[in-house]
């Protein structure tokens, strides 16, 4: 193992962030909230083009608050993309509601309008429509929002966009995360920009965002003594971390450019290999290529995605399978699931054959050449 470990998507921090953090220390504004939080919210909202934003301790917290704002409660059902990270749907359980999982379409790997339609038809027949639909935008790419929203609007069901992985991406020229009633971003350490840990809720509904702020700061009634009429949470982002976020937001466009260059290098070096296919970039939008994801056809490549992953691991290179779909998770085993084709699931296949490659914006050309050689060798020697 000659080389230093090459990570999937490590944090990429610059000097600007340090200045903002130093400012927070210099003014003793280390405690929760403060000027960086307010500025970060304004700057994020301006960047994505939403009327407002609330800075939170995580993307998961943002999803939780969005569900509660939409009145999701025990006994309700919520539709959610199946091919995603568990944080997309765990907050449904926090609220005591039941998720119903929707498959991906092959064109974008995101929620299938076909599957969504069938799920709505089935629920209409059983007499219970979902309270909300969580549409996830995977690996830097927006879902096909127009047909998805058309279906949801026809049933009058609001949409939460989980854009934790798609900050900076666009759909028909508009920012991913701004199409639903609420949008969610994450600034976790592995995301395209990071505050070490953090998230945000965006919306054009400023009143709802004010309510989210209230719940996220322990739902303290306006009284000098500590008085509570509603259940709250400790979900706000600290002023120090918001300082990091402000610096990171300023370099977001550079980070997107760098990730797309990483993707293009993989594509140029590997796309000629029969049976190795890249996650498509659907014509309706522009992906950030947060992670470069491929599928490996074992019949054509002679190796499985897992075997390539193991070969990379032996060279001290981190890679990951595509998300294990939620309908296959032990925790969600008994939840309803609607596949893209009536008899065939897309997300099962993507999970079985999918592989995410090191895609960090700080990945050097030399490091990437090592990754590429390792993949070529694993396939050539199969
Ligand atoms: C990272 C992620 C989240 C959760 O964000 P946190 O800030 O880590 O809580 C939610 N959904 C998706 C799809 C994610 O990738």
XYZ file of C-alpha atoms and ligand atoms in Angstrom:
397
model
C 0.000 0.000 0.000
C 2.158 2.815 -1.297
C -0.281 5.647 -1.654
C -2.028 7.660 1.042
C -5.685 6.835 1.442
C -7.868 8.320 -1.261
C -11.278 9.184 0.150
C -14.686 9.127 -1.509
C -15.630 12.735 -0.774
C -13.508 14.435 1.890
C -14.084 17.991 3.169
C -12.348 20.721 1.136
C -11.725 23.801 3.255
C -9.963 27.055 2.343
C -8.705 30.207 4.059
C -11.915 32.206 3.799
C -13.677 29.815 6.185
C -10.883 30.317 8.726
C -11.359 34.094 8.595
C -15.074 33.812 9.286
C -14.438 31.397 12.151
C -11.736 33.689 13.563
C -14.229 36.550 13.420
C -16.716 34.502 15.432
C -14.043 33.847 18.056
C -12.819 37.465 18.088
C -16.304 38.769 18.793
C -16.971 35.926 21.272
C -19.915 34.953 19.091
C -19.313 31.258 19.576
C -22.602 30.439 21.219
C -25.578 29.359 19.120
C -26.970 31.866 16.638
C -25.461 35.243 15.828
C -24.527 37.315 12.773
C -22.975 34.486 10.728
C -26.163 32.430 11.020
C -28.330 35.305 9.768
C -25.901 36.085 6.939
C -25.531 32.437 5.965
C -29.294 32.058 5.712
C -29.582 35.152 3.521
C -26.653 34.149 1.316
C -27.915 30.581 0.872
C -31.451 31.742 0.012
C -30.022 34.218 -2.499
C -27.804 31.561 -4.079
C -30.616 29.061 -4.668
C -33.282 31.679 -5.328
C -35.709 30.922 -2.515
C -37.367 33.596 -0.377
C -35.878 32.275 2.841
C -33.672 29.698 4.552
C -33.240 28.342 8.089
C -29.789 27.096 9.081
C -30.004 23.867 11.068
C -27.811 21.277 12.759
C -28.360 18.737 9.968
C -30.223 17.935 6.798
C -32.088 15.262 8.734
C -33.391 17.936 11.116
C -34.560 19.961 8.105
C -36.554 16.998 6.757
C -38.060 16.417 10.192
C -39.182 20.047 10.473
C -40.576 20.034 6.923
C -42.701 16.971 7.718
C -44.025 18.588 10.857
C -44.772 21.832 9.010
C -46.876 19.790 6.580
C -48.797 18.289 9.476
C -47.429 14.747 9.152
C -48.503 12.838 12.261
C -49.026 9.308 13.530
C -51.224 7.229 11.259
C -50.273 9.254 8.165
C -48.345 7.900 5.207
C -45.568 9.697 3.316
C -44.190 8.723 -0.094
C -40.401 8.750 -0.400
C -37.783 7.758 -2.969
C -36.469 4.287 -2.162
C -32.967 4.701 -3.563
C -31.503 7.041 -0.967
C -29.775 7.391 2.381
C -31.859 6.455 5.450
C -31.905 10.103 6.598
C -34.423 10.871 3.835
C -37.110 8.724 5.456
C -36.151 8.213 9.115
C -37.905 11.488 10.077
C -41.161 9.937 8.783
C -40.818 7.448 11.637
C -39.876 10.268 14.075
C -43.369 11.622 13.390
C -44.966 8.209 13.885
C -46.006 8.052 10.226
C -45.454 5.256 7.697
C -43.279 5.558 4.588
C -44.310 4.172 1.193
C -41.324 3.753 -1.111
C -41.136 4.738 -4.779
C -38.640 3.324 -7.287
C -36.190 5.204 -9.522
C -36.343 5.697 -13.273
C -33.320 4.631 -15.339
C -32.860 8.088 -16.958
C -31.885 9.945 -13.790
C -31.792 7.255 -11.065
C -34.298 9.494 -9.237
C -38.000 9.036 -8.492
C -39.951 7.392 -11.308
C -43.101 9.294 -12.351
C -44.546 5.949 -13.501
C -44.113 4.359 -10.088
C -45.386 7.513 -8.359
C -48.534 7.462 -10.478
C -49.268 3.843 -9.597
C -48.644 4.498 -5.915
C -51.154 7.374 -5.948
C -53.735 5.286 -7.796
C -53.406 2.469 -5.271
C -53.656 4.853 -2.305
C -56.661 6.609 -3.793
C -58.421 3.251 -4.081
C -57.623 2.379 -0.480
C -58.977 5.769 0.587
C -55.811 7.232 2.148
C -53.649 9.698 0.259
C -50.150 10.472 1.589
C -49.611 13.654 3.605
C -46.442 14.511 1.672
C -44.025 13.231 -0.960
C -40.250 13.343 -0.354
C -38.403 13.492 -3.671
C -34.663 12.828 -3.388
C -32.076 14.224 -5.820
C -29.231 11.718 -5.913
C -25.505 12.170 -6.419
C -25.777 15.788 -7.563
C -28.648 15.413 -10.019
C -32.220 16.726 -9.843
C -35.164 14.397 -10.248
C -37.507 15.070 -13.178
C -39.541 17.593 -11.185
C -42.116 18.652 -13.801
C -43.934 15.314 -14.262
C -43.479 14.462 -10.570
C -44.984 17.780 -9.431
C -47.810 17.466 -11.937
C -48.855 14.156 -10.359
C -48.515 15.453 -6.787
C -50.423 18.645 -7.637
C -53.229 16.634 -9.247
C -53.730 14.913 -5.887
C -53.089 18.099 -3.908
C -50.179 16.568 -1.971
C -47.188 18.810 -1.102
C -43.588 17.944 -1.992
C -40.440 18.061 0.128
C -37.292 18.079 -1.964
C -34.352 16.279 -0.362
C -31.576 18.183 -2.119
C -28.907 17.140 0.406
C -26.840 15.779 -2.480
C -27.807 18.284 -5.165
C -26.958 21.745 -3.826
C -25.795 23.770 -6.841
C -27.472 21.557 -9.432
C -30.177 22.953 -11.675
C -33.414 21.682 -13.190
C -34.512 23.572 -16.309
C -32.280 26.443 -15.218
C -33.596 26.726 -11.660
C -31.851 25.569 -8.468
C -32.469 22.023 -7.345
C -34.236 22.136 -3.995
C -36.555 25.045 -4.819
C -39.400 23.177 -6.527
C -41.334 21.717 -3.614
C -43.108 23.374 -0.693
C -39.830 22.858 1.173
C -36.278 22.099 0.120
C -33.576 20.498 2.234
C -29.791 20.851 2.004
C -27.045 19.162 4.006
C -23.609 20.463 4.979
C -22.377 17.171 6.380
C -18.663 16.463 5.986
C -19.038 14.418 2.791
C -21.299 16.845 0.908
C -20.230 19.244 -1.864
C -19.775 21.991 0.721
C -19.648 21.421 4.454
C -19.931 23.121 7.831
C -18.523 19.902 9.415
C -22.150 19.125 10.187
C -25.236 21.136 9.328
C -28.240 21.562 7.117
C -30.843 24.013 5.894
C -34.523 24.246 5.149
C -35.558 26.574 2.311
C -38.968 27.758 1.190
C -40.887 30.700 -0.231
C -43.231 30.402 2.752
C -41.571 32.736 5.267
C -44.224 32.160 7.904
C -43.545 28.420 7.836
C -39.797 29.065 8.086
C -40.390 31.272 11.141
C -42.286 28.372 12.729
C -39.375 26.042 11.892
C -36.964 28.468 13.601
C -39.193 28.495 16.670
C -39.389 24.687 16.907
C -35.650 24.387 16.196
C -34.769 26.591 19.204
C -36.692 24.531 21.781
C -40.048 26.211 21.064
C -39.630 28.824 23.772
C -42.691 30.989 24.199
C -41.982 34.749 24.269
C -41.677 34.973 28.059
C -38.769 35.776 30.362
C -39.287 32.555 32.290
C -38.870 29.341 30.325
C -42.330 28.563 29.082
C -43.320 26.014 26.429
C -46.660 25.440 24.766
C -45.318 23.300 21.948
C -42.755 20.525 21.540
C -39.403 21.851 20.345
C -35.956 20.613 19.331
C -32.360 21.746 19.584
C -31.822 21.894 15.829
C -30.098 25.235 15.123
C -26.686 25.693 13.529
C -24.068 27.439 15.685
C -22.559 30.773 14.692
C -19.085 29.232 14.297
C -20.318 26.588 11.859
C -22.371 29.135 9.941
C -19.076 31.018 9.475
C -17.605 27.941 7.792
C -20.725 27.706 5.672
C -20.395 31.299 4.456
C -16.850 30.654 3.267
C -17.855 27.380 1.632
C -20.833 28.926 -0.148
C -18.479 31.413 -1.823
C -16.538 28.571 -3.466
C -19.527 26.353 -4.282
C -19.388 27.115 -8.017
C -15.675 26.227 -8.072
C -16.426 22.994 -6.236
C -19.063 22.071 -8.803
C -16.635 22.764 -11.628
C -13.973 20.605 -9.972
C -16.385 17.699 -9.415
C -17.499 17.832 -13.021
C -13.863 17.756 -14.143
C -13.325 14.664 -11.963
C -16.337 13.045 -13.623
C -15.087 13.929 -17.109
C -11.667 12.385 -16.441
C -13.289 9.135 -15.323
C -15.545 9.246 -18.346
C -12.705 9.843 -20.805
C -10.634 7.041 -19.305
C -13.285 4.374 -18.713
C -16.403 4.924 -20.813
C -15.063 2.774 -23.682
C -15.153 -0.305 -21.429
C -18.106 -2.444 -22.416
C -20.400 -3.136 -19.470
C -19.201 -0.156 -17.434
C -21.811 2.611 -17.604
C -21.917 6.030 -16.002
C -24.903 7.503 -14.180
C -26.640 9.433 -16.951
C -27.020 13.204 -16.846
C -30.635 13.729 -17.864
C -31.194 16.499 -20.456
C -33.556 18.423 -18.150
C -30.845 19.672 -15.829
C -27.228 20.129 -14.896
C -25.711 17.787 -12.345
C -22.932 18.798 -9.957
C -21.564 15.240 -10.226
C -21.232 15.299 -6.436
C -20.289 11.644 -6.750
C -19.283 9.896 -9.952
C -21.387 6.718 -9.972
C -21.108 3.821 -12.400
C -22.782 0.470 -12.917
C -20.783 -2.659 -13.631
C -22.317 -5.439 -15.719
C -20.513 -8.556 -14.435
C -21.246 -10.595 -17.584
C -19.578 -8.022 -19.802
C -16.827 -6.803 -17.445
C -15.970 -10.182 -15.959
C -15.989 -8.604 -12.473
C -18.697 -7.378 -10.130
C -18.916 -3.889 -8.669
C -18.016 -5.446 -5.324
C -14.855 -7.002 -6.752
C -13.765 -3.624 -8.137
C -14.495 -2.104 -4.738
C -12.288 -4.742 -3.104
C -9.503 -4.120 -5.625
C -9.678 -0.383 -4.857
C -9.661 -1.071 -1.139
C -6.457 -3.101 -1.499
C -4.874 0.043 -3.007
C -6.124 2.115 -0.058
C -8.866 3.765 -2.123
C -12.334 4.325 -0.695
C -15.348 3.556 -2.881
C -18.956 2.738 -2.009
C -21.888 0.814 -3.390
C -24.857 2.816 -4.609
C -27.348 3.350 -1.735
C -29.101 0.225 -0.558
C -32.768 0.949 -1.355
C -34.999 1.594 1.641
C -37.512 -1.108 0.659
C -34.675 -3.642 1.123
C -33.662 -2.354 4.577
C -34.534 -4.493 7.596
C -35.958 -1.384 9.312
C -38.406 -0.772 6.449
C -39.087 -4.374 5.402
C -42.868 -4.174 5.841
C -43.414 -0.897 3.974
C -45.222 -0.745 0.630
C -43.066 -0.310 -2.481
C -43.921 0.692 -6.057
C -41.409 -0.244 -8.737
C -40.806 1.564 -12.033
C -42.015 -1.391 -14.093
C -44.829 -3.437 -12.594
C -42.648 -6.563 -12.546
C -39.180 -5.080 -12.243
C -37.389 -2.717 -9.869
C -34.750 -0.261 -11.121
C -33.236 0.576 -7.735
C -32.575 -3.098 -6.896
C -30.408 -3.346 -10.015
C -28.607 -0.064 -9.357
C -27.782 -1.281 -5.871
C -26.588 -4.668 -7.120
C -24.299 -3.219 -9.810
C -23.612 0.351 -8.716
C -20.357 1.842 -7.525
C -19.451 5.363 -6.340
C -15.888 6.481 -7.073
C -13.665 8.989 -5.245
C -15.052 12.328 -6.393
C -13.779 15.013 -4.023
C -13.110 18.492 -5.371
C -9.596 18.250 -3.899
C -8.804 14.958 -5.650
C -5.598 15.503 -7.636
C -5.039 14.324 -11.194
C -2.292 12.003 -9.904
C -4.587 10.440 -7.315
C -7.320 9.983 -9.865
C -4.879 8.301 -12.255
C -4.163 5.733 -9.526
C -7.906 5.069 -9.136
C -8.394 4.723 -12.887
C -5.427 2.353 -13.299
C -6.704 0.190 -10.471
C -10.153 -0.124 -12.081
C -8.671 -0.890 -15.509
C -6.410 -3.535 -13.990
C -9.263 -5.181 -12.064
C -11.258 -5.505 -15.281
C -8.303 -6.512 -17.503
C -7.238 -9.258 -15.107
C -10.755 -10.661 -14.733
C -26.579 13.442 3.644
C -27.981 13.177 3.307
C -29.028 13.494 4.186
C -28.830 13.902 5.608
O -28.119 15.034 5.832
P -27.395 15.208 7.251
O -26.953 16.632 7.210
O -26.247 14.254 7.284
O -28.380 14.945 8.305
C -30.331 13.321 3.747
N -30.594 12.842 2.542
C -29.616 12.498 1.678
C -30.006 11.975 0.343
C -28.283 12.626 2.036
O -27.328 12.240 1.189
